[in-house]
């Protein structure tokens, strides 16, 4: 009987009074792939870090047994841990920018990792760096090895991290949310790469993700975690096809799907299709820089949004969708084109002329942490629009803020709490409450759920739909997740290189896409059917080889 590549028995991890992992046990055979899925706080990342002894020296209390590639991680001394990390097991983190040194070239960083475990000259180490960069699909690897991290795109930086992990030919790669921040097409490329590497090298893969679709595309078995415990484990087809546990079923039910039309929200909708557009953009253009360095972020975009409807805007990073969203609420000035709100030309108005419209045009940002002042209570942040509108009665302000907090599903008694005391989903609800305080007519939501678990995503999406139904708000929903956009939108516009390449009713665009780019985006969306995922991976491989 062969010894498993990874053997975890009764792993428990405590951070002070918080138990992050509670009696976890699992094994991973050599050459196999295991997906660990669950919501934020389920303990999946803490468990993954324990495989390389990354909790040592952090103050965390780790008990139980962890064996990786023959090394008892808990009993290993520092020299043994160094020998394990990189040579036998390597980790690929979610954020490559925080894992790569901005001051050194990518090639030098990979070469340094190689030299730590192999006594070779610098020239040989650099040659190895170019070799693995080429293996992970970095074009012109010899030249790009001399580039620094900021000169790489997000997908290329993640490929560079995988190259670094491969440098010493480890038996195990631990990938912690490696595709969370990537567009669907780049995500598909990274998942295909991990699959091909595992098939060619025989390495084992432990993939940590909150995206069940990503796991379905990439692994043989799935381990579902909740509150630090394993609630279900089995073959990916069995767990996703016939989940036994209630939590797994709830997790799967929250996953947005391309074949799932927008759910009807109970109650009458307040859309006014016979009225004129609430917002109308004609030929909007936005340029940055001057002369030879001038970049056109948005190029001749025209669209309309009516009261009570949702326009989805999808596209990859760099497509111009965020810049467009900021122009729609006049946080960015158009270089050219016209913007009308309620029939009034606002595209060329200065700040004084915009003041009457500021409350009615609001934006919910992607990162609620960055948009909330960490030194002020959440109640005071939500109250800002009320005070900006001239309200001075503190009793009325507090009452209104408490009402808004309850309206978005938060405890009004937490008025005096600070942002760090809330989860990501709760902070996004706070951001929505602050926007609602201004009594807007149109809200632009810029990637409002991209960093959230699927269950939290579903809750925030349902909240926005309910608010729209009750208040008749026009919504512009910007996202790179096409499944989420289908779930929330009446109409959709697809952006590429600053232009809209296709737009129309969401069912028409998704059901019968006309533009090749739209077809490419839809084909890259993860599926929960492992057999379908394997077929699509084979198709992508054939297209890449053609």
Coordinates of C-alpha atoms in Angstrom, one line a residue:
X1 CA 0.0 0.0 0.0
X2 CA 1.5 3.3 -1.1
X3 CA 1.8 6.2 1.3
X4 CA -0.4 9.2 0.5
X5 CA 1.4 12.4 -0.8
X6 CA -0.6 14.4 1.8
X7 CA -1.9 12.9 5.1
X8 CA -3.8 15.2 7.5
X9 CA -5.1 13.8 10.8
X10 CA -7.2 15.7 13.3
X11 CA -5.7 19.1 12.3
X12 CA -6.9 21.9 14.6
X13 CA -5.8 25.5 14.2
X14 CA -6.6 28.2 16.8
X15 CA -5.9 32.0 16.3
X16 CA -6.3 33.2 19.9
X17 CA -9.8 32.4 21.0
X18 CA -10.9 31.7 17.4
X19 CA -10.9 28.1 16.2
X20 CA -10.3 28.3 12.4
X21 CA -9.9 24.6 11.8
X22 CA -11.5 21.9 13.9
X23 CA -10.4 18.3 13.7
X24 CA -9.8 18.1 9.9
X25 CA -8.6 14.9 8.4
X26 CA -8.0 14.0 4.7
X27 CA -5.5 12.4 2.3
X28 CA -4.3 13.2 -1.2
X29 CA -2.6 10.6 -3.3
X30 CA 0.3 11.3 -5.6
X31 CA -0.8 12.7 -8.9
X32 CA -4.4 13.4 -7.7
X33 CA -6.2 16.7 -7.5
X34 CA -8.4 17.7 -4.5
X35 CA -10.5 20.9 -4.4
X36 CA -11.2 22.4 -1.0
X37 CA -14.3 24.6 -1.2
X38 CA -16.3 26.7 1.3
X39 CA -17.1 30.2 2.3
X40 CA -14.8 32.8 3.8
X41 CA -14.0 31.7 7.4
X42 CA -14.5 28.0 6.6
X43 CA -10.9 27.3 7.4
X44 CA -9.8 26.2 3.9
X45 CA -6.9 28.7 3.5
X46 CA -5.7 28.1 7.0
X47 CA -5.7 24.3 6.3
X48 CA -3.7 24.8 3.1
X49 CA -1.1 27.0 4.8
X50 CA -0.6 24.3 7.4
X51 CA 0.6 21.9 4.7
X52 CA 3.8 24.0 4.3
X53 CA 4.1 24.9 8.0
X54 CA 3.3 28.6 7.2
X55 CA 1.7 29.1 10.6
X56 CA 4.9 28.6 12.4
X57 CA 6.0 31.8 14.2
X58 CA 2.6 33.5 13.8
X59 CA 1.2 32.8 17.2
X60 CA -1.3 30.3 15.8
X61 CA -1.8 27.1 17.8
X62 CA -1.6 24.1 15.5
X63 CA -2.3 20.5 16.7
X64 CA -2.8 17.2 14.9
X65 CA -0.6 15.6 12.3
X66 CA 0.3 16.9 8.8
X67 CA 2.6 14.8 6.6
X68 CA 3.6 16.0 3.1
X69 CA 5.8 14.1 0.8
X70 CA 7.3 12.1 3.7
X71 CA 7.9 15.2 5.9
X72 CA 6.1 15.5 9.3
X73 CA 5.5 19.2 9.0
X74 CA 4.7 19.7 12.7
X75 CA 7.9 18.0 13.9
X76 CA 10.2 19.3 11.2
X77 CA 13.0 21.7 12.1
X78 CA 13.6 24.9 10.1
X79 CA 16.1 23.2 7.7
X80 CA 13.6 20.4 7.0
X81 CA 10.8 23.0 6.3
X82 CA 13.1 24.8 3.9
X83 CA 13.8 21.6 2.1
X84 CA 10.0 20.9 1.9
X85 CA 9.0 24.3 0.6
X86 CA 9.7 24.7 -3.0
X87 CA 11.5 21.4 -3.5
X88 CA 8.8 19.0 -2.5
X89 CA 5.7 21.2 -2.2
X90 CA 5.1 24.7 -3.5
X91 CA 2.3 27.3 -2.9
X92 CA 0.6 29.6 -5.4
X93 CA -1.2 32.4 -3.7
X94 CA -4.2 34.5 -4.7
X95 CA -2.5 37.8 -5.1
X96 CA 0.7 37.5 -7.2
X97 CA 1.7 41.2 -6.5
X98 CA 2.1 40.5 -2.8
X99 CA 4.1 37.4 -3.6
X100 CA 6.5 38.9 -6.1
X101 CA 9.2 41.5 -5.2
X102 CA 8.5 44.7 -7.2
X103 CA 12.2 45.6 -7.3
X104 CA 13.6 42.4 -9.0
X105 CA 13.0 40.9 -12.4
X106 CA 10.6 38.0 -12.5
X107 CA 13.4 35.8 -13.9
X108 CA 15.8 36.6 -11.1
X109 CA 13.2 35.8 -8.5
X110 CA 12.5 32.4 -10.0
X111 CA 16.3 31.7 -10.4
X112 CA 16.8 32.6 -6.7
X113 CA 14.2 30.0 -5.6
X114 CA 15.9 27.4 -7.8
X115 CA 19.3 28.2 -6.4
X116 CA 18.0 27.8 -2.8
X117 CA 17.4 24.1 -3.5
X118 CA 20.0 23.4 -6.2
X119 CA 23.7 24.2 -6.1
X120 CA 24.0 25.6 -9.6
X121 CA 25.7 28.7 -11.2
X122 CA 23.5 31.8 -11.6
X123 CA 23.6 31.3 -15.4
X124 CA 22.1 27.8 -15.1
X125 CA 19.4 29.1 -12.6
X126 CA 18.5 31.9 -15.0
X127 CA 18.2 29.4 -17.9
X128 CA 15.9 27.3 -15.7
X129 CA 13.8 30.4 -15.0
X130 CA 13.3 31.0 -18.7
X131 CA 12.5 27.4 -19.2
X132 CA 9.7 27.3 -16.7
X133 CA 8.3 30.7 -17.9
X134 CA 8.1 29.3 -21.3
X135 CA 6.4 26.2 -20.0
X136 CA 3.6 28.2 -18.4
X137 CA 2.9 30.0 -21.6
X138 CA 4.8 33.3 -21.2
X139 CA 5.5 34.5 -24.7
X140 CA 9.1 35.4 -25.6
X141 CA 10.1 34.0 -22.2
X142 CA 13.8 35.0 -22.5
X143 CA 13.0 38.7 -22.9
X144 CA 10.1 38.7 -20.4
X145 CA 12.2 37.1 -17.7
X146 CA 14.0 40.4 -17.5
X147 CA 10.7 42.3 -16.8
X148 CA 9.5 43.3 -13.4
X149 CA 6.1 42.2 -12.0
X150 CA 4.4 45.5 -12.7
X151 CA 5.1 45.0 -16.4
X152 CA 3.0 41.8 -16.4
X153 CA -0.7 41.6 -16.6
X154 CA -2.6 39.9 -13.8
X155 CA -2.8 36.6 -15.7
X156 CA 0.8 36.7 -16.6
X157 CA 1.8 37.4 -13.0
X158 CA -0.2 34.4 -11.9
X159 CA 1.6 32.3 -14.6
X160 CA 4.9 33.6 -13.3
X161 CA 4.0 32.4 -9.8
X162 CA 3.1 29.0 -11.1
X163 CA 6.5 29.0 -13.0
X164 CA 8.2 29.8 -9.7
X165 CA 6.4 26.9 -8.0
X166 CA 7.4 24.5 -10.8
X167 CA 11.1 25.5 -10.8
X168 CA 12.2 22.7 -8.5
X169 CA 9.7 20.1 -9.8
X170 CA 7.7 19.7 -6.6
X171 CA 5.5 16.7 -6.0
X172 CA 2.7 18.9 -4.7
X173 CA 1.3 22.3 -5.6
X174 CA -1.0 24.1 -3.2
X175 CA -3.0 26.7 -5.1
X176 CA -4.9 29.1 -2.8
X177 CA -7.6 31.0 -4.8
X178 CA -5.3 31.3 -7.8
X179 CA -7.9 32.6 -10.2
X180 CA -10.2 34.8 -8.0
X181 CA -9.1 38.1 -9.4
X182 CA -8.8 37.0 -13.1
X183 CA -11.2 37.4 -16.0
X184 CA -13.0 34.3 -17.2
X185 CA -10.8 33.8 -20.3
X186 CA -7.6 34.1 -18.3
X187 CA -9.1 32.0 -15.5
X188 CA -9.8 29.2 -18.0
X189 CA -6.2 29.4 -19.3
X190 CA -4.8 29.1 -15.8
X191 CA -7.0 26.2 -14.9
X192 CA -6.1 24.4 -18.2
X193 CA -2.4 25.1 -17.4
X194 CA -2.7 23.5 -14.0
X195 CA -4.5 20.5 -15.5
X196 CA -1.9 20.0 -18.2
X197 CA 1.0 20.3 -15.7
X198 CA -0.5 17.7 -13.4
X199 CA -1.0 15.3 -16.4
X200 CA 2.5 15.8 -17.7
X201 CA 4.5 15.9 -14.4
X202 CA 2.4 13.6 -12.1
X203 CA 2.3 16.3 -9.4
X204 CA -0.5 16.4 -6.9
X205 CA -2.7 19.5 -6.7
X206 CA -4.6 20.9 -3.8
X207 CA -6.9 23.7 -5.0
X208 CA -8.5 26.1 -2.5
X209 CA -11.4 28.0 -3.9
X210 CA -14.8 29.5 -3.0
X211 CA -15.9 29.1 -6.6
X212 CA -17.4 25.7 -7.0
X213 CA -17.3 26.0 -10.8
X214 CA -13.5 26.5 -10.7
X215 CA -13.2 23.2 -8.6
X216 CA -15.5 21.4 -11.1
X217 CA -13.1 22.4 -13.9
X218 CA -9.9 21.3 -12.2
X219 CA -10.0 18.4 -9.6
X220 CA -10.9 14.8 -9.1
X221 CA -12.3 15.0 -5.6
X222 CA -13.9 17.8 -3.6
X223 CA -13.7 18.5 0.2
X224 CA -16.4 20.9 1.4
X225 CA -15.6 22.8 4.6
X226 CA -17.8 24.8 6.9
X227 CA -16.8 26.4 10.2
X228 CA -13.5 24.7 10.2
X229 CA -14.9 21.2 9.6
X230 CA -15.2 18.8 6.7
X231 CA -18.9 18.4 5.9
X232 CA -18.6 16.3 2.7
X233 CA -15.9 14.6 0.6
X234 CA -16.1 12.6 -2.5
X235 CA -15.6 12.4 -6.3
X236 CA -16.3 15.8 -8.0
X237 CA -19.1 14.2 -10.1
X238 CA -20.8 12.8 -7.0
X239 CA -20.6 15.8 -4.8
X240 CA -21.7 18.2 -7.4
X241 CA -24.2 15.9 -9.0
X242 CA -25.8 14.4 -5.9
X243 CA -24.7 16.3 -2.7
X244 CA -25.6 14.5 0.5
X245 CA -25.3 17.4 2.9
X246 CA -27.6 20.4 3.3
X247 CA -24.8 22.9 3.3
X248 CA -23.3 21.5 0.1
X249 CA -26.7 21.8 -1.6
X250 CA -27.1 25.4 -0.3
X251 CA -23.6 26.2 -1.7
X252 CA -24.4 24.8 -5.1
X253 CA -27.8 26.5 -5.2
X254 CA -26.1 29.9 -4.7
X255 CA -23.8 29.4 -7.7
X256 CA -25.0 31.7 -10.6
X257 CA -25.4 29.7 -13.9
X258 CA -25.3 30.7 -17.5
X259 CA -28.4 28.6 -18.3
X260 CA -30.4 30.2 -15.5
X261 CA -32.6 33.1 -16.4
X262 CA -33.1 36.1 -14.1
X263 CA -35.4 35.1 -11.2
X264 CA -38.6 37.0 -10.9
X265 CA -38.7 39.2 -7.8
X266 CA -42.1 39.0 -6.0
X267 CA -44.2 42.2 -6.2
X268 CA -44.7 44.7 -8.9
X269 CA -41.7 46.2 -10.7
X270 CA -41.6 49.9 -11.1
X271 CA -39.9 50.1 -14.5
X272 CA -41.4 52.7 -16.8
X273 CA -40.7 51.5 -20.4
X274 CA -43.0 54.1 -21.9
X275 CA -41.1 57.0 -20.3
X276 CA -37.9 58.3 -21.8
X277 CA -34.5 57.0 -20.7
X278 CA -33.4 57.9 -17.2
X279 CA -29.8 58.0 -18.4
X280 CA -28.6 58.3 -22.0
X281 CA -25.0 58.2 -23.2
X282 CA -24.1 59.1 -26.8
X283 CA -20.6 58.6 -28.2
X284 CA -18.9 58.8 -24.8
X285 CA -15.1 58.8 -25.0
X286 CA -12.5 59.0 -22.4
X287 CA -8.7 59.5 -23.0
X288 CA -5.9 59.5 -20.5
X289 CA -2.4 61.0 -21.1
X290 CA -1.1 63.2 -23.8
X291 CA 0.7 62.9 -27.1
X292 CA 2.3 59.5 -27.9
X293 CA 1.3 58.2 -24.4
X294 CA -2.4 59.0 -24.9
X295 CA -4.6 56.0 -24.1
X296 CA -8.3 55.7 -25.1
X297 CA -10.1 53.9 -22.3
X298 CA -13.6 54.4 -23.6
X299 CA -14.2 54.9 -27.3
X300 CA -17.6 56.0 -28.6
X301 CA -20.0 54.2 -26.3
X302 CA -23.7 54.8 -26.6
X303 CA -26.3 53.2 -24.2
X304 CA -29.5 54.0 -22.3
X305 CA -30.8 53.0 -18.8
X306 CA -34.5 53.3 -17.9
X307 CA -35.9 53.6 -14.4
X308 CA -36.4 50.2 -12.8
X309 CA -34.3 48.2 -15.2
X310 CA -30.8 46.8 -14.9
X311 CA -28.2 47.1 -17.6
X312 CA -25.3 44.7 -17.2
X313 CA -21.9 45.6 -18.6
X314 CA -19.4 42.8 -19.0
X315 CA -15.8 42.6 -20.3
X316 CA -12.3 41.7 -19.3
X317 CA -9.9 43.8 -17.3
X318 CA -8.9 46.8 -19.4
X319 CA -12.1 46.8 -21.5
X320 CA -13.0 50.2 -20.1
X321 CA -16.1 49.2 -18.2
X322 CA -15.1 50.8 -14.9
X323 CA -14.1 54.1 -16.6
X324 CA -17.5 54.0 -18.3
X325 CA -19.3 53.5 -15.0
X326 CA -17.5 56.4 -13.4
X327 CA -18.4 58.6 -16.3
X328 CA -22.1 57.7 -16.1
X329 CA -22.2 59.1 -12.5
X330 CA -19.7 61.9 -13.5
X331 CA -16.9 60.8 -11.3
X332 CA -14.9 61.0 -14.5
X333 CA -15.2 63.8 -17.1
X334 CA -15.9 62.6 -20.6
X335 CA -13.3 63.7 -23.2
X336 CA -16.1 63.7 -25.8
X337 CA -19.7 62.6 -26.3
X338 CA -22.9 63.5 -24.6
X339 CA -24.5 62.4 -21.3
X340 CA -28.1 63.1 -20.5
X341 CA -29.8 62.4 -17.2
X342 CA -33.5 63.0 -17.0
X343 CA -33.3 64.8 -20.3
X344 CA -30.7 67.3 -18.9
X345 CA -27.3 67.5 -20.5
X346 CA -24.8 66.7 -17.7
X347 CA -21.8 65.6 -19.6
X348 CA -20.2 69.0 -19.8
X349 CA -21.4 70.5 -16.5
X350 CA -18.8 71.7 -14.1
X351 CA -18.9 70.8 -10.4
X352 CA -21.3 73.6 -9.5
X353 CA -23.8 72.6 -12.2
X354 CA -23.5 68.9 -11.1
X355 CA -24.5 69.5 -7.5
X356 CA -28.2 69.1 -8.0
X357 CA -27.6 65.7 -9.5
X358 CA -24.9 64.3 -7.2
X359 CA -27.4 62.7 -4.8
X360 CA -29.4 61.0 -7.6
X361 CA -26.3 59.4 -9.3
X362 CA -24.5 57.1 -7.0
X363 CA -21.9 54.3 -7.2
X364 CA -21.3 51.1 -5.2
X365 CA -17.6 50.2 -5.5
X366 CA -15.9 46.8 -5.8
X367 CA -13.9 47.1 -2.5
X368 CA -16.1 48.2 0.4
X369 CA -13.0 48.3 2.6
X370 CA -11.3 51.0 0.5
X371 CA -14.6 53.0 0.3
X372 CA -15.2 53.1 4.1
X373 CA -13.1 55.2 6.5
X374 CA -11.5 52.7 9.0
X375 CA -11.4 55.4 11.7
X376 CA -15.1 56.2 11.6
X377 CA -18.0 54.1 12.7
X378 CA -20.2 52.6 10.0
X379 CA -23.1 54.7 11.3
X380 CA -21.2 57.9 10.7
X381 CA -20.2 56.8 7.2
X382 CA -23.8 56.0 6.3
X383 CA -24.8 59.4 7.7
X384 CA -22.5 61.3 5.4
X385 CA -24.9 61.8 2.5
X386 CA -27.6 63.0 4.9
X387 CA -25.3 65.7 6.3
X388 CA -24.1 66.6 2.9
X389 CA -27.7 67.3 1.9
X390 CA -28.1 69.7 4.8
X391 CA -29.7 67.6 7.5
X392 CA -28.6 68.9 10.9
X393 CA -31.0 67.2 13.3
X394 CA -28.8 64.4 14.9
X395 CA -31.8 62.5 16.2
X396 CA -33.3 62.3 12.7
X397 CA -30.0 61.4 11.2
X398 CA -29.4 58.5 13.6
X399 CA -33.0 57.3 13.2
X400 CA -32.6 57.3 9.4
X401 CA -29.2 55.5 9.5
X402 CA -30.6 52.8 11.8
X403 CA -33.5 52.4 9.4
X404 CA -31.2 52.1 6.4
X405 CA -28.9 49.5 8.2
X406 CA -32.0 47.4 9.0
X407 CA -33.2 47.8 5.4
X408 CA -30.0 46.2 4.1
X409 CA -30.2 43.4 6.6
X410 CA -27.8 44.6 9.3
X411 CA -28.3 45.1 13.0
X412 CA -29.1 48.8 13.7
X413 CA -27.4 48.3 17.1
X414 CA -24.0 48.1 15.4
X415 CA -24.1 51.8 14.5
X416 CA -21.0 52.5 16.5
X417 CA -19.0 49.5 15.2
X418 CA -16.1 50.0 12.8
X419 CA -15.6 48.5 9.3
X420 CA -13.0 45.9 10.4
X421 CA -15.6 44.3 12.7
X422 CA -17.7 43.3 9.7
X423 CA -17.4 40.5 7.1
X424 CA -16.9 41.4 3.4
X425 CA -20.5 40.8 2.6
X426 CA -21.6 43.0 5.5
X427 CA -19.3 45.8 4.5
X428 CA -20.8 45.7 1.0
X429 CA -24.2 46.0 2.6
X430 CA -22.9 49.1 4.5
X431 CA -21.8 50.6 1.2
X432 CA -25.3 50.0 -0.2
X433 CA -26.9 51.6 2.8
X434 CA -24.7 54.7 2.4
X435 CA -25.7 55.0 -1.2
X436 CA -29.4 54.6 -0.3
X437 CA -29.1 57.5 2.2
X438 CA -28.7 59.8 -0.8
X439 CA -32.1 58.6 -2.2
X440 CA -30.6 57.9 -5.7
X441 CA -32.5 57.4 -8.9
X442 CA -29.6 55.6 -10.6
X443 CA -26.8 53.4 -9.1
X444 CA -23.8 52.1 -10.9
X445 CA -22.5 48.9 -9.2
X446 CA -18.8 48.3 -10.1
X447 CA -18.0 44.6 -9.5
X448 CA -20.0 44.7 -6.2
X449 CA -19.8 40.9 -5.6
X450 CA -16.6 39.8 -7.2
X451 CA -14.7 39.3 -3.9
X452 CA -17.6 37.6 -2.1
X453 CA -18.5 33.9 -1.6
X454 CA -21.3 32.6 -3.7
X455 CA -23.8 32.5 -0.9
X456 CA -23.0 36.1 0.1
X457 CA -23.1 37.0 -3.6
X458 CA -26.6 35.7 -3.8
X459 CA -27.7 37.6 -0.8
X460 CA -26.3 41.0 -2.1
X461 CA -27.8 40.4 -5.5
X462 CA -31.2 39.6 -4.0
X463 CA -31.0 42.8 -1.9
X464 CA -30.2 44.9 -5.0
X465 CA -33.2 43.4 -6.9
X466 CA -35.5 43.9 -3.9
X467 CA -34.4 47.6 -3.6
X468 CA -34.8 48.1 -7.3
X469 CA -38.3 46.7 -7.2
X470 CA -39.4 48.9 -4.3
X471 CA -37.7 52.1 -5.2
X472 CA -37.7 52.0 -9.0
X473 CA -33.9 52.6 -9.2
X474 CA -32.1 52.2 -12.5
X475 CA -29.1 50.0 -12.1
X476 CA -25.9 49.6 -14.1
X477 CA -24.2 46.4 -13.0
X478 CA -20.6 46.1 -14.1
X479 CA -18.9 42.7 -13.7
X480 CA -16.5 40.3 -15.4
X481 CA -18.6 37.3 -14.2
X482 CA -21.1 36.6 -17.0
X483 CA -23.2 34.2 -15.0
X484 CA -23.8 36.9 -12.3
X485 CA -24.7 39.5 -15.0
X486 CA -27.2 37.1 -16.5
X487 CA -28.8 36.6 -13.1
X488 CA -29.3 40.3 -12.4
X489 CA -29.8 42.1 -15.8
X490 CA -32.6 42.9 -18.2
X491 CA -30.2 44.0 -20.9
X492 CA -26.4 43.5 -21.4
X493 CA -23.6 45.3 -23.1
X494 CA -20.3 43.5 -23.9
X495 CA -17.2 45.7 -23.9
X496 CA -13.8 45.1 -25.5
X497 CA -11.0 47.6 -25.9
X498 CA -13.2 50.5 -24.9
X499 CA -16.0 49.7 -27.3
X500 CA -19.4 48.0 -27.0
X501 CA -19.2 45.0 -29.4
X502 CA -22.6 43.7 -28.7
X503 CA -25.7 44.7 -26.7
X504 CA -29.3 43.7 -26.3
X505 CA -31.8 41.8 -24.2
X506 CA -29.9 39.5 -21.9
X507 CA -31.6 36.3 -23.1
X508 CA -30.9 37.2 -26.7
X509 CA -27.2 38.0 -26.2
X510 CA -26.6 34.9 -24.0
X511 CA -28.8 32.6 -26.1
X512 CA -27.5 33.7 -29.5
X513 CA -24.3 35.7 -29.3
X514 CA -23.3 37.4 -32.5
X515 CA -19.8 38.7 -31.8
X516 CA -16.9 36.2 -31.7
X517 CA -15.7 37.9 -28.5
X518 CA -19.0 37.4 -26.7
X519 CA -18.9 33.7 -27.8
X520 CA -15.3 33.4 -26.4
X521 CA -16.3 34.9 -23.1
X522 CA -19.3 32.6 -22.7
X523 CA -17.2 29.5 -23.6
X524 CA -14.8 30.3 -20.8
X525 CA -17.3 30.5 -17.9
X526 CA -16.8 27.5 -15.5
X527 CA -19.5 24.8 -15.5
X528 CA -20.6 22.6 -12.6
X529 CA -20.7 19.5 -14.9
X530 CA -17.2 17.9 -14.8
X531 CA -17.9 16.0 -18.1
X532 CA -18.9 19.2 -19.8
X533 CA -15.8 20.9 -18.3
X534 CA -13.5 18.2 -19.7
X535 CA -15.1 18.5 -23.2
X536 CA -14.7 22.3 -23.2
X537 CA -11.1 22.0 -22.0
X538 CA -10.4 19.6 -24.9
X539 CA -12.0 22.1 -27.3
X540 CA -9.9 25.0 -26.0
X541 CA -6.8 22.8 -26.3
X542 CA -7.6 22.0 -29.9
X543 CA -8.2 25.7 -30.7
X544 CA -4.9 26.7 -29.1
X545 CA -3.0 24.1 -31.1
X546 CA -4.7 25.1 -34.4

